[in-house]
mmCIF file of N, CA, C and O in Angstrom:
data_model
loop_
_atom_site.group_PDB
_atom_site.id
_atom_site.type_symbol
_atom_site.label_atom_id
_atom_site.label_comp_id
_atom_site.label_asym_id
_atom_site.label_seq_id
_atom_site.Cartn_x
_atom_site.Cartn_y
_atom_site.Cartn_z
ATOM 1 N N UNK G 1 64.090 13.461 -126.442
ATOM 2 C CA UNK G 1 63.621 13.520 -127.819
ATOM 3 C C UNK G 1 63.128 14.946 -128.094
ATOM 4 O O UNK G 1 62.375 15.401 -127.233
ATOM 5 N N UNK G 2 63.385 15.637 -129.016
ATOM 6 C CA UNK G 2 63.154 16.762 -129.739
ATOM 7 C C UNK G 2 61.838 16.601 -130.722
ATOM 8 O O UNK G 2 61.631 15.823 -131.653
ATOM 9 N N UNK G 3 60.862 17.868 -130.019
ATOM 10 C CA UNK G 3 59.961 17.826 -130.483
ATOM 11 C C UNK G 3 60.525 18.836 -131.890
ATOM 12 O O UNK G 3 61.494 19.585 -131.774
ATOM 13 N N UNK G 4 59.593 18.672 -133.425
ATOM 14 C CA UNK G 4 60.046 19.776 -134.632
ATOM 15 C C UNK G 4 58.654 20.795 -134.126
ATOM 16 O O UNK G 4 57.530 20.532 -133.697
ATOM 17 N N UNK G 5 59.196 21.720 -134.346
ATOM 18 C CA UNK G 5 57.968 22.697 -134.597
ATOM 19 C C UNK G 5 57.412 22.665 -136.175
ATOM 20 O O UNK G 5 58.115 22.579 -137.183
ATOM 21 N N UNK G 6 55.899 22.760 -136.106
ATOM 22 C CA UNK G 6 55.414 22.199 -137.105
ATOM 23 C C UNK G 6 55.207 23.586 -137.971
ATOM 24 O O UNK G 6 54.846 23.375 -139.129
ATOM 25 N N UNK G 7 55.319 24.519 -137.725
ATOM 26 C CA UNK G 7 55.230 25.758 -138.586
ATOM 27 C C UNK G 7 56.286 25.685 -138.893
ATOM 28 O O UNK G 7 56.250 25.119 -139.986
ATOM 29 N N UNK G 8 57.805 26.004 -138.515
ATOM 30 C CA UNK G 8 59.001 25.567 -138.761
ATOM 31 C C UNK G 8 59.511 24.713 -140.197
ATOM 32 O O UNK G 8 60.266 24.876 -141.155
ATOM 33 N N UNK G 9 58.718 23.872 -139.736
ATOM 34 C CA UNK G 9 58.771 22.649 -140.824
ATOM 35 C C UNK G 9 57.901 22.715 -142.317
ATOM 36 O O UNK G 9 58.213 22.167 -143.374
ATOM 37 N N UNK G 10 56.679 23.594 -142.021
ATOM 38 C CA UNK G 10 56.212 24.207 -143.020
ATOM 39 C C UNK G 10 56.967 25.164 -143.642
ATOM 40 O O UNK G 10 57.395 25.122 -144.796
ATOM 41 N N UNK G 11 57.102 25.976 -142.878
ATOM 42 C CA UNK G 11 57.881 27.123 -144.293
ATOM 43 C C UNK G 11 59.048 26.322 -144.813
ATOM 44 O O UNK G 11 59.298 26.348 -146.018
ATOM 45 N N UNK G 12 59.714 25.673 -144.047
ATOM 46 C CA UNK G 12 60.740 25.132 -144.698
ATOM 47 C C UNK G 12 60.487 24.235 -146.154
ATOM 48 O O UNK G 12 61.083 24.188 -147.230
ATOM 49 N N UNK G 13 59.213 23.518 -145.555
ATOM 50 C CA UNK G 13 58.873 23.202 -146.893
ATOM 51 C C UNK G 13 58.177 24.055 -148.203
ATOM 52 O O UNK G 13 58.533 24.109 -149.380
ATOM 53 N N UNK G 14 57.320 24.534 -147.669
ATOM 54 C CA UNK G 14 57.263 25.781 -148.748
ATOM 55 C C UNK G 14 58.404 26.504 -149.610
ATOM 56 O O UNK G 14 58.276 26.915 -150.763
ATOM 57 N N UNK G 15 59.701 26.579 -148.695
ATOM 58 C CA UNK G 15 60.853 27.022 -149.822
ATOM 59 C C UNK G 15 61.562 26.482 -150.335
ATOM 60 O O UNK G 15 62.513 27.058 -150.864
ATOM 61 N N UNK G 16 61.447 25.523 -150.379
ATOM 62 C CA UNK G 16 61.947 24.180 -151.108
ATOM 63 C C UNK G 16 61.485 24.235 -153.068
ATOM 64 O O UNK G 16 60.669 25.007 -153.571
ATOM 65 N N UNK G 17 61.966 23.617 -153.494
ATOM 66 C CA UNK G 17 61.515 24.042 -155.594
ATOM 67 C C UNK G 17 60.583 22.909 -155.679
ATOM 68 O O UNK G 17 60.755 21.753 -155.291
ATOM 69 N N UNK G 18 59.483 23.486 -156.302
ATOM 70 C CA UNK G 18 58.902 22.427 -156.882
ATOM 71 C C UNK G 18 59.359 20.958 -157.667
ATOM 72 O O UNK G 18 60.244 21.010 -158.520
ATOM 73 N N UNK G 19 58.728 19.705 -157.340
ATOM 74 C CA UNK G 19 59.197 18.834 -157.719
ATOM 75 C C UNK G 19 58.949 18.800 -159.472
ATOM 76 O O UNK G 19 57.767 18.669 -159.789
ATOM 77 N N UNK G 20 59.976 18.909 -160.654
ATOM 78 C CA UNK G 20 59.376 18.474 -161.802
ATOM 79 C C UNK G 20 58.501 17.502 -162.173
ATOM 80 O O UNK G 20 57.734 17.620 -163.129
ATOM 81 N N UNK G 21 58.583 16.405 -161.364
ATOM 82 C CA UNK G 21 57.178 15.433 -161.807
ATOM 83 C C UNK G 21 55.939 15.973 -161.705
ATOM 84 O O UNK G 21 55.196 15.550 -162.590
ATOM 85 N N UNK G 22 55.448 16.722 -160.987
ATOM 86 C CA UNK G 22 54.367 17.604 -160.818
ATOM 87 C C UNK G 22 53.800 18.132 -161.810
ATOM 88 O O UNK G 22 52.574 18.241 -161.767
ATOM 89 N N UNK G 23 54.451 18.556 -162.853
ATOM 90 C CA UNK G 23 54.256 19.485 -163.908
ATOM 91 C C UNK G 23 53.393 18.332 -165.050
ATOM 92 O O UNK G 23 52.456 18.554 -165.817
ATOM 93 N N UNK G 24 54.320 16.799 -164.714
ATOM 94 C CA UNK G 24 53.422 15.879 -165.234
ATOM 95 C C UNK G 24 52.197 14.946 -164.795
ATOM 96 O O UNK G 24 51.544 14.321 -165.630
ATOM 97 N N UNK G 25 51.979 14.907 -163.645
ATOM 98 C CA UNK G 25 50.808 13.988 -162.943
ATOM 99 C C UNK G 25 49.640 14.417 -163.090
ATOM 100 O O UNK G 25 48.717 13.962 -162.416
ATOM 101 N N UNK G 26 49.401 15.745 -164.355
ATOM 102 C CA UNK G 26 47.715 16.000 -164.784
ATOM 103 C C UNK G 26 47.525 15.167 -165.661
ATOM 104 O O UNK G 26 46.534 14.436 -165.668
ATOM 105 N N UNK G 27 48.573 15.140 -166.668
ATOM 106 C CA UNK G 27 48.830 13.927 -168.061
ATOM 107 C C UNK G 27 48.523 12.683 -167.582
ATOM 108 O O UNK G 27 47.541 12.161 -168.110
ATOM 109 N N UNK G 28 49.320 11.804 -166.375
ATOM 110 C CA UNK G 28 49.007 10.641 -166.096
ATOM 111 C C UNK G 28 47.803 10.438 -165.540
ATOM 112 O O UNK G 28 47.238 9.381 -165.821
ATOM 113 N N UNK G 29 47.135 11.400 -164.625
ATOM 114 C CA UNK G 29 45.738 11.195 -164.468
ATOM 115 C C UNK G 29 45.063 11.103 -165.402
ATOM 116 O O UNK G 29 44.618 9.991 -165.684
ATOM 117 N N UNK G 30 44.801 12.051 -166.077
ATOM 118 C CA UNK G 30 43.939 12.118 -167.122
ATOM 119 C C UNK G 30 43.868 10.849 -168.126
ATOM 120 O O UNK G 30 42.868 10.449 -168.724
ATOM 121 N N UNK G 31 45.150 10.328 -168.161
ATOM 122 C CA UNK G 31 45.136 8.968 -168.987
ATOM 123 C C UNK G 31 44.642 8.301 -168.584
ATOM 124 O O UNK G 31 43.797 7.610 -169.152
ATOM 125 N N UNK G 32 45.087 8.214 -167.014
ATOM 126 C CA UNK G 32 44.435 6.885 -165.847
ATOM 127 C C UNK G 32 42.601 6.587 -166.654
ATOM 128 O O UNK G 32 41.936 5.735 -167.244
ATOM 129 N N UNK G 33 42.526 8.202 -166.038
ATOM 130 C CA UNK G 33 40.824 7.928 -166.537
ATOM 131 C C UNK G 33 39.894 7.514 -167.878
ATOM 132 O O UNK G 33 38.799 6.952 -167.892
ATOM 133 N N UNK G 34 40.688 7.972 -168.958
ATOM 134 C CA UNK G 34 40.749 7.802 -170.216
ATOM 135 C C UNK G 34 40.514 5.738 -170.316
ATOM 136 O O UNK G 34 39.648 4.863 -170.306
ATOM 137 N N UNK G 35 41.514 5.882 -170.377
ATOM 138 C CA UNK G 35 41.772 4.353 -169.822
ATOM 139 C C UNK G 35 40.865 3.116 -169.286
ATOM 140 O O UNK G 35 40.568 1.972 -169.628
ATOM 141 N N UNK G 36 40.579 4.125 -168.139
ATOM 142 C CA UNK G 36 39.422 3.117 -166.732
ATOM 143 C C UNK G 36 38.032 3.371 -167.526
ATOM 144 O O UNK G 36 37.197 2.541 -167.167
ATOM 145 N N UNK G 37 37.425 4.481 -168.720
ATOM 146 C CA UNK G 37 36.159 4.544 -169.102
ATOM 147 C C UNK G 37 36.262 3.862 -170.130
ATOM 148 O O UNK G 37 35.283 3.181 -170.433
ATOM 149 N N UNK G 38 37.601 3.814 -171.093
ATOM 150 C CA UNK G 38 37.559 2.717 -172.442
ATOM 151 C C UNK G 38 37.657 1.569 -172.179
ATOM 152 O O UNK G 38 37.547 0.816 -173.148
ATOM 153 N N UNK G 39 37.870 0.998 -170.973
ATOM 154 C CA UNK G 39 37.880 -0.591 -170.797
ATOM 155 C C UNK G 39 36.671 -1.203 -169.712
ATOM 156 O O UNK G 39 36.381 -2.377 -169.482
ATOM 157 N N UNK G 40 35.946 0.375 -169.006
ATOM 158 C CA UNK G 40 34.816 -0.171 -168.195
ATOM 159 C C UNK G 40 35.188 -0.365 -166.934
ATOM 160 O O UNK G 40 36.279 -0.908 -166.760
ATOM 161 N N UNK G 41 34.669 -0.113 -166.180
ATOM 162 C CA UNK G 41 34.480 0.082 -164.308
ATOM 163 C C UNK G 41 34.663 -1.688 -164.004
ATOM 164 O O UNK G 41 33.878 -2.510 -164.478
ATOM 165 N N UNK G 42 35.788 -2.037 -163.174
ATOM 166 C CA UNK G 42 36.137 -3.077 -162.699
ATOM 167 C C UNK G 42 34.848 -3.728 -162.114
ATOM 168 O O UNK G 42 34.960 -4.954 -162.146
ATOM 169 N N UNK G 43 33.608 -3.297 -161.568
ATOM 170 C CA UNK G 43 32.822 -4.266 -160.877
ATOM 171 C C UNK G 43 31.416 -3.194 -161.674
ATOM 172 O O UNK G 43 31.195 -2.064 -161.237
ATOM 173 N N UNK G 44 30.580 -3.807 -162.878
ATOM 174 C CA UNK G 44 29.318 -2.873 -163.122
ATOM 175 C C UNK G 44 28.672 -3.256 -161.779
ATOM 176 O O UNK G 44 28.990 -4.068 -160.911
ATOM 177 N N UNK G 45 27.475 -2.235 -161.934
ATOM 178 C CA UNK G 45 25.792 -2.729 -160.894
ATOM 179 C C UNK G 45 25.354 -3.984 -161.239
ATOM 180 O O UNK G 45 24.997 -4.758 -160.351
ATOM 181 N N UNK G 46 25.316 -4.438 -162.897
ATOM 182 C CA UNK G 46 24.568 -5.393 -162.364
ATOM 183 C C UNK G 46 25.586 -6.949 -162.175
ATOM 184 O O UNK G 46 25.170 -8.051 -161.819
ATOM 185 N N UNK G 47 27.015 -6.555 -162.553
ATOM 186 C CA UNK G 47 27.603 -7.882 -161.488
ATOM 187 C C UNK G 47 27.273 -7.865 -159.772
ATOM 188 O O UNK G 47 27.574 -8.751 -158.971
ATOM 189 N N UNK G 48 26.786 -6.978 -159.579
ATOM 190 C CA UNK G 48 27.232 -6.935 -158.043
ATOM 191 C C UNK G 48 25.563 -7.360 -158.168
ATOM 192 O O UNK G 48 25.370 -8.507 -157.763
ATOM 193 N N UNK G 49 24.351 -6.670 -158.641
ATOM 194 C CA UNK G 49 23.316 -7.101 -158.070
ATOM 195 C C UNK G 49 23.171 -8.996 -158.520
ATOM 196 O O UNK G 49 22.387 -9.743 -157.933
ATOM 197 N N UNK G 50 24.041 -9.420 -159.570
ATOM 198 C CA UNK G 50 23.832 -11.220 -159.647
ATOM 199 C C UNK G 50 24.721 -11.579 -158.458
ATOM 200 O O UNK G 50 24.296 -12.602 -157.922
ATOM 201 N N UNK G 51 25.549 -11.205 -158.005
ATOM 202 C CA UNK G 51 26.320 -11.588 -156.899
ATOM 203 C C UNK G 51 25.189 -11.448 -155.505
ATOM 204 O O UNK G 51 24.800 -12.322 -154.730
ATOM 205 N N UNK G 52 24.898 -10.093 -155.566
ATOM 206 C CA UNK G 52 23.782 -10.369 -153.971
ATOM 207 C C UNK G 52 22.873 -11.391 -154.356
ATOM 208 O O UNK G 52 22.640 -12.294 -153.552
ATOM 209 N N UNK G 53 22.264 -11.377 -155.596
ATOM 210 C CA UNK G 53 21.363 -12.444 -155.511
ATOM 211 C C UNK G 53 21.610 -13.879 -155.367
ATOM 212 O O UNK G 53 20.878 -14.748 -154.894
ATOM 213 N N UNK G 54 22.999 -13.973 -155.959
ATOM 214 C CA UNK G 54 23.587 -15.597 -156.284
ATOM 215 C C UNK G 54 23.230 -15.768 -154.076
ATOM 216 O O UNK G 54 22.551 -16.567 -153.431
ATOM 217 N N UNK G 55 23.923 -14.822 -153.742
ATOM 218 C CA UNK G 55 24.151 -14.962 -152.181
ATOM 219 C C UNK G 55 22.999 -15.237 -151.258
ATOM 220 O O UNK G 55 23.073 -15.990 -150.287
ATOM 221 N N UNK G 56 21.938 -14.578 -151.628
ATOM 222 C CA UNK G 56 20.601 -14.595 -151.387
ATOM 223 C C UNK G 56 19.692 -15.863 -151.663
ATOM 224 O O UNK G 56 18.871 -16.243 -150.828
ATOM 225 N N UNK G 57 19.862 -16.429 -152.752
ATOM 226 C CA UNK G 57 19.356 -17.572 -153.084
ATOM 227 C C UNK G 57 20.225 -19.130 -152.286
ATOM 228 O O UNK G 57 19.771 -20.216 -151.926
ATOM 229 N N UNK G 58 21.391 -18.637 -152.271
ATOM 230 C CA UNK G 58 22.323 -19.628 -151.424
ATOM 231 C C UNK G 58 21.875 -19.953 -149.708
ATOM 232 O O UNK G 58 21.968 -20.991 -149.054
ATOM 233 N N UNK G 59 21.327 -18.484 -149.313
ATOM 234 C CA UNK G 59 21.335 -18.520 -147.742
ATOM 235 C C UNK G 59 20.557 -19.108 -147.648
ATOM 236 O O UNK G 59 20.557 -20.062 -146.870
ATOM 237 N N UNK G 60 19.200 -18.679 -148.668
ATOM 238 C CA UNK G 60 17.584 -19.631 -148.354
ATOM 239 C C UNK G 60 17.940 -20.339 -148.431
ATOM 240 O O UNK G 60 18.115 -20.875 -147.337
ATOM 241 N N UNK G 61 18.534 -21.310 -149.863
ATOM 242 C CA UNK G 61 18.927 -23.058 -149.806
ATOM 243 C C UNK G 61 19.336 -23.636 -148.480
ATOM 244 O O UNK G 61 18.997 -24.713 -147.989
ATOM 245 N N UNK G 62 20.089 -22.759 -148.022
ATOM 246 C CA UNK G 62 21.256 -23.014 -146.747
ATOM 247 C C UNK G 62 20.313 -23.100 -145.869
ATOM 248 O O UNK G 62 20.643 -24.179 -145.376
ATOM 249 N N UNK G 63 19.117 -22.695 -145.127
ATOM 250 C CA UNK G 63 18.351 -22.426 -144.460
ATOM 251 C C UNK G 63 17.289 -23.804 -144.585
ATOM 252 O O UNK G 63 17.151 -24.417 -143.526
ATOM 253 N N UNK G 64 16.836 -24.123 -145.302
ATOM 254 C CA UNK G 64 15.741 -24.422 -145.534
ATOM 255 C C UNK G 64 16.135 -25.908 -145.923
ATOM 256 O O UNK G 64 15.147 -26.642 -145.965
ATOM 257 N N UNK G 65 17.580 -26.655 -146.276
ATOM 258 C CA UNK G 65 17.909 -27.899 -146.498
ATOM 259 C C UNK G 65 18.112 -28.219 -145.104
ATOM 260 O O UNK G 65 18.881 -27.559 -144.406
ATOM 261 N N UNK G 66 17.622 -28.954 -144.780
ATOM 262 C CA UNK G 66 18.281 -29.718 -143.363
ATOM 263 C C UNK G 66 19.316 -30.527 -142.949
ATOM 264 O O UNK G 66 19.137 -31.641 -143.443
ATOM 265 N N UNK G 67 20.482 -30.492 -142.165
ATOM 266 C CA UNK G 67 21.884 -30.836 -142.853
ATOM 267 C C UNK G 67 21.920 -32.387 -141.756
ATOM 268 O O UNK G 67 22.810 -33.224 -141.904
ATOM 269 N N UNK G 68 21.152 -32.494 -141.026
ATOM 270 C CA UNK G 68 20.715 -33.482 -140.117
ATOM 271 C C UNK G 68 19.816 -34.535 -140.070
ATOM 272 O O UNK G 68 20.278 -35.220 -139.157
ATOM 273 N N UNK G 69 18.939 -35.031 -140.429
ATOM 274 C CA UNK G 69 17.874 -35.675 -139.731
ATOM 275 C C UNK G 69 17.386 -36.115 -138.680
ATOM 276 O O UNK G 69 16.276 -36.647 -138.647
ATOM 277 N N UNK G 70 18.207 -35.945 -137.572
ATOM 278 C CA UNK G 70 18.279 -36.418 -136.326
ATOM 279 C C UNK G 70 18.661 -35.167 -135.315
ATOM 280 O O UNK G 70 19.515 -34.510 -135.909
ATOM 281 N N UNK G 71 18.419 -34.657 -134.217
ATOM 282 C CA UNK G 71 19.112 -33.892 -133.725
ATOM 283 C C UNK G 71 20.380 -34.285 -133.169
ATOM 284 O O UNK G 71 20.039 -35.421 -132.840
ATOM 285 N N UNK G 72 21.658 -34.204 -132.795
ATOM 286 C CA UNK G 72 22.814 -34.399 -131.868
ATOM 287 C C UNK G 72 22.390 -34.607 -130.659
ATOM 288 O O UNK G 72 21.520 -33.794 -130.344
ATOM 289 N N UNK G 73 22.717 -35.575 -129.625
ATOM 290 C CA UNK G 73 22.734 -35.447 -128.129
ATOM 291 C C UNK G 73 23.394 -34.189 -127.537
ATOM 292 O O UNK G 73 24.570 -33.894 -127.752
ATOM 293 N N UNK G 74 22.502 -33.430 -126.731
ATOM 294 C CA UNK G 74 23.599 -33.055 -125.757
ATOM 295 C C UNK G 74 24.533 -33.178 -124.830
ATOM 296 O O UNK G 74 24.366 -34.052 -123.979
ATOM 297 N N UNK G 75 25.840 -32.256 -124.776
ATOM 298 C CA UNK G 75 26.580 -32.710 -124.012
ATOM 299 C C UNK G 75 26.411 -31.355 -122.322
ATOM 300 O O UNK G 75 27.135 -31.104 -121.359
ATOM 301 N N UNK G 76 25.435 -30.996 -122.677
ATOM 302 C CA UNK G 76 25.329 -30.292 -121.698
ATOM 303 C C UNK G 76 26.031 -29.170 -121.212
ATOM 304 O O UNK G 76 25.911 -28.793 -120.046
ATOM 305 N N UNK G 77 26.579 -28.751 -121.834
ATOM 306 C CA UNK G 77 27.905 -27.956 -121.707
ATOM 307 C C UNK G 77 27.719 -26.683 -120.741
ATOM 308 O O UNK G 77 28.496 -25.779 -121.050
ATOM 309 N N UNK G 78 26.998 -26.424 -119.797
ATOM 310 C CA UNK G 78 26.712 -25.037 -118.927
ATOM 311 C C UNK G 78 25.431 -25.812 -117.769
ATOM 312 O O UNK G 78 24.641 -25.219 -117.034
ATOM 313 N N UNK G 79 25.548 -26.774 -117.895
ATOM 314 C CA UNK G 79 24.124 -27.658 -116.924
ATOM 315 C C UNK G 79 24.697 -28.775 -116.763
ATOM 316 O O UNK G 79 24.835 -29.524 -117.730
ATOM 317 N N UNK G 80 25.278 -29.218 -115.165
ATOM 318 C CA UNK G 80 25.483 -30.513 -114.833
ATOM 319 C C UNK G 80 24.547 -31.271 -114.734
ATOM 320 O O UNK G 80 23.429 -30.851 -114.437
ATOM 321 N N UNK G 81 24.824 -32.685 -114.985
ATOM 322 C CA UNK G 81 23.271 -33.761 -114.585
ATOM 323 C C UNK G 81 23.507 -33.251 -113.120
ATOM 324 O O UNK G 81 24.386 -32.665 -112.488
ATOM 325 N N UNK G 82 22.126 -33.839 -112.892
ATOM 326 C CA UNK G 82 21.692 -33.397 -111.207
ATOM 327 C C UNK G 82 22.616 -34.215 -110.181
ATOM 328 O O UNK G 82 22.780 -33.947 -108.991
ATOM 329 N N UNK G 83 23.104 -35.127 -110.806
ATOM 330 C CA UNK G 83 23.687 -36.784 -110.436
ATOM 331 C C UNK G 83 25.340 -36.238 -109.810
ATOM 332 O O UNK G 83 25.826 -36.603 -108.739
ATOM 333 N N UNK G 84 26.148 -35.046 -111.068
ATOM 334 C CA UNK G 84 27.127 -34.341 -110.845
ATOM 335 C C UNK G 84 27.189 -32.990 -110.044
ATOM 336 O O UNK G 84 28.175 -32.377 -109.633
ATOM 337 N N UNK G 85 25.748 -32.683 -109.933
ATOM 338 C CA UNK G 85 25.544 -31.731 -108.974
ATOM 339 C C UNK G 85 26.866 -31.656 -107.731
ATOM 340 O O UNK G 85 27.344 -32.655 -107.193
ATOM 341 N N UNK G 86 27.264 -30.299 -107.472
ATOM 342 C CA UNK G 86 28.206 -30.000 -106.464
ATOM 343 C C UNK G 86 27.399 -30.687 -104.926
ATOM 344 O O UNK G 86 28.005 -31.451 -104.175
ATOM 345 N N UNK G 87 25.928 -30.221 -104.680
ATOM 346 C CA UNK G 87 25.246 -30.371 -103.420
ATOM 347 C C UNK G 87 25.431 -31.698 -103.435
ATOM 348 O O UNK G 87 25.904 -32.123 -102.380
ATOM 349 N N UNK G 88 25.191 -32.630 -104.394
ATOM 350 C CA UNK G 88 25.112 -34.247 -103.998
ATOM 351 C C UNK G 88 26.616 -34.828 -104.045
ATOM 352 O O UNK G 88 26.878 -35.878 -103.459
ATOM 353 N N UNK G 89 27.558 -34.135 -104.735
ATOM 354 C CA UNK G 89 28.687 -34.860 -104.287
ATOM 355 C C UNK G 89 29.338 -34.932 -103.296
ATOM 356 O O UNK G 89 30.187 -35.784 -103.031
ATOM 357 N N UNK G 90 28.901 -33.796 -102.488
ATOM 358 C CA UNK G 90 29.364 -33.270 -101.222
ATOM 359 C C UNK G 90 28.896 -33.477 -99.956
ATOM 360 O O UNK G 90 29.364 -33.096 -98.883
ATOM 361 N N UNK G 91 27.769 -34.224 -100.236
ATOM 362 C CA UNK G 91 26.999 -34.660 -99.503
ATOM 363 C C UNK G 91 26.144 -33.519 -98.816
ATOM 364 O O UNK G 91 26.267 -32.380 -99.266
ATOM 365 N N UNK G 92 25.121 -33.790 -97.554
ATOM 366 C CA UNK G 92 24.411 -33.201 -96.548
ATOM 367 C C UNK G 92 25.195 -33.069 -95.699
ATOM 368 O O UNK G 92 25.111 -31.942 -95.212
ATOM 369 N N UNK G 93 26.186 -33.864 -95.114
ATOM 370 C CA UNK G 93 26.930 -33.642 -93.748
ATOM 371 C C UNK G 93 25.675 -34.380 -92.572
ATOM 372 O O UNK G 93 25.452 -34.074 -91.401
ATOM 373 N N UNK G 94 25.045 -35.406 -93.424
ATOM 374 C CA UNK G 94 24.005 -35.953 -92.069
ATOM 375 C C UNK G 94 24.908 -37.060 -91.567
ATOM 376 O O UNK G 94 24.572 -37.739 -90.597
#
């Protein structure tokens, strides 16, 4: 595989003609923006600050309702009963 030399590849591009669309993409920006200030910023401050709060008020609810009344049994999942213990199944060897 052939590495390009990257200076190489620069001047080459440098002598290349400017692209005509160029001459227009200050026009389309400038509209873009025109545009995005006459119709207003997709998300203001204070949607976003009712959104943290909507979120904020949700977690406490979430927190503070109890979704149980009872706790679950355990299933022990990292602690054998003593009963399954490796030493007692295996006995002493007396």
């Amino acid at each position: 595989m052939m590495m390009m030399d990257v200076d190489t590849a620069l001047r080459r591009l440098h002598d290349l003609p400017v692209d005509p669309r160029l001459a227009r993409i200050e026009v389309a920006v400038f509209a873009g923006i025109a545009q995005q200030d006459a119709h207003g910023r997709p998300l203001s401050g204070s949607l976003v600050g009712i959104a943290a709060s909507l979120a904020l008020v949700v977690g406490l609810l979430g927190s503070r309702i109890p979704s149980y009344t009872e706790p679950a049994p355990s299933i022990a999942p990292f602690g054998a009963p003593a009963a399954l213990a490796p030493s007692t199944l295996l006995g002493t060897g007396e």
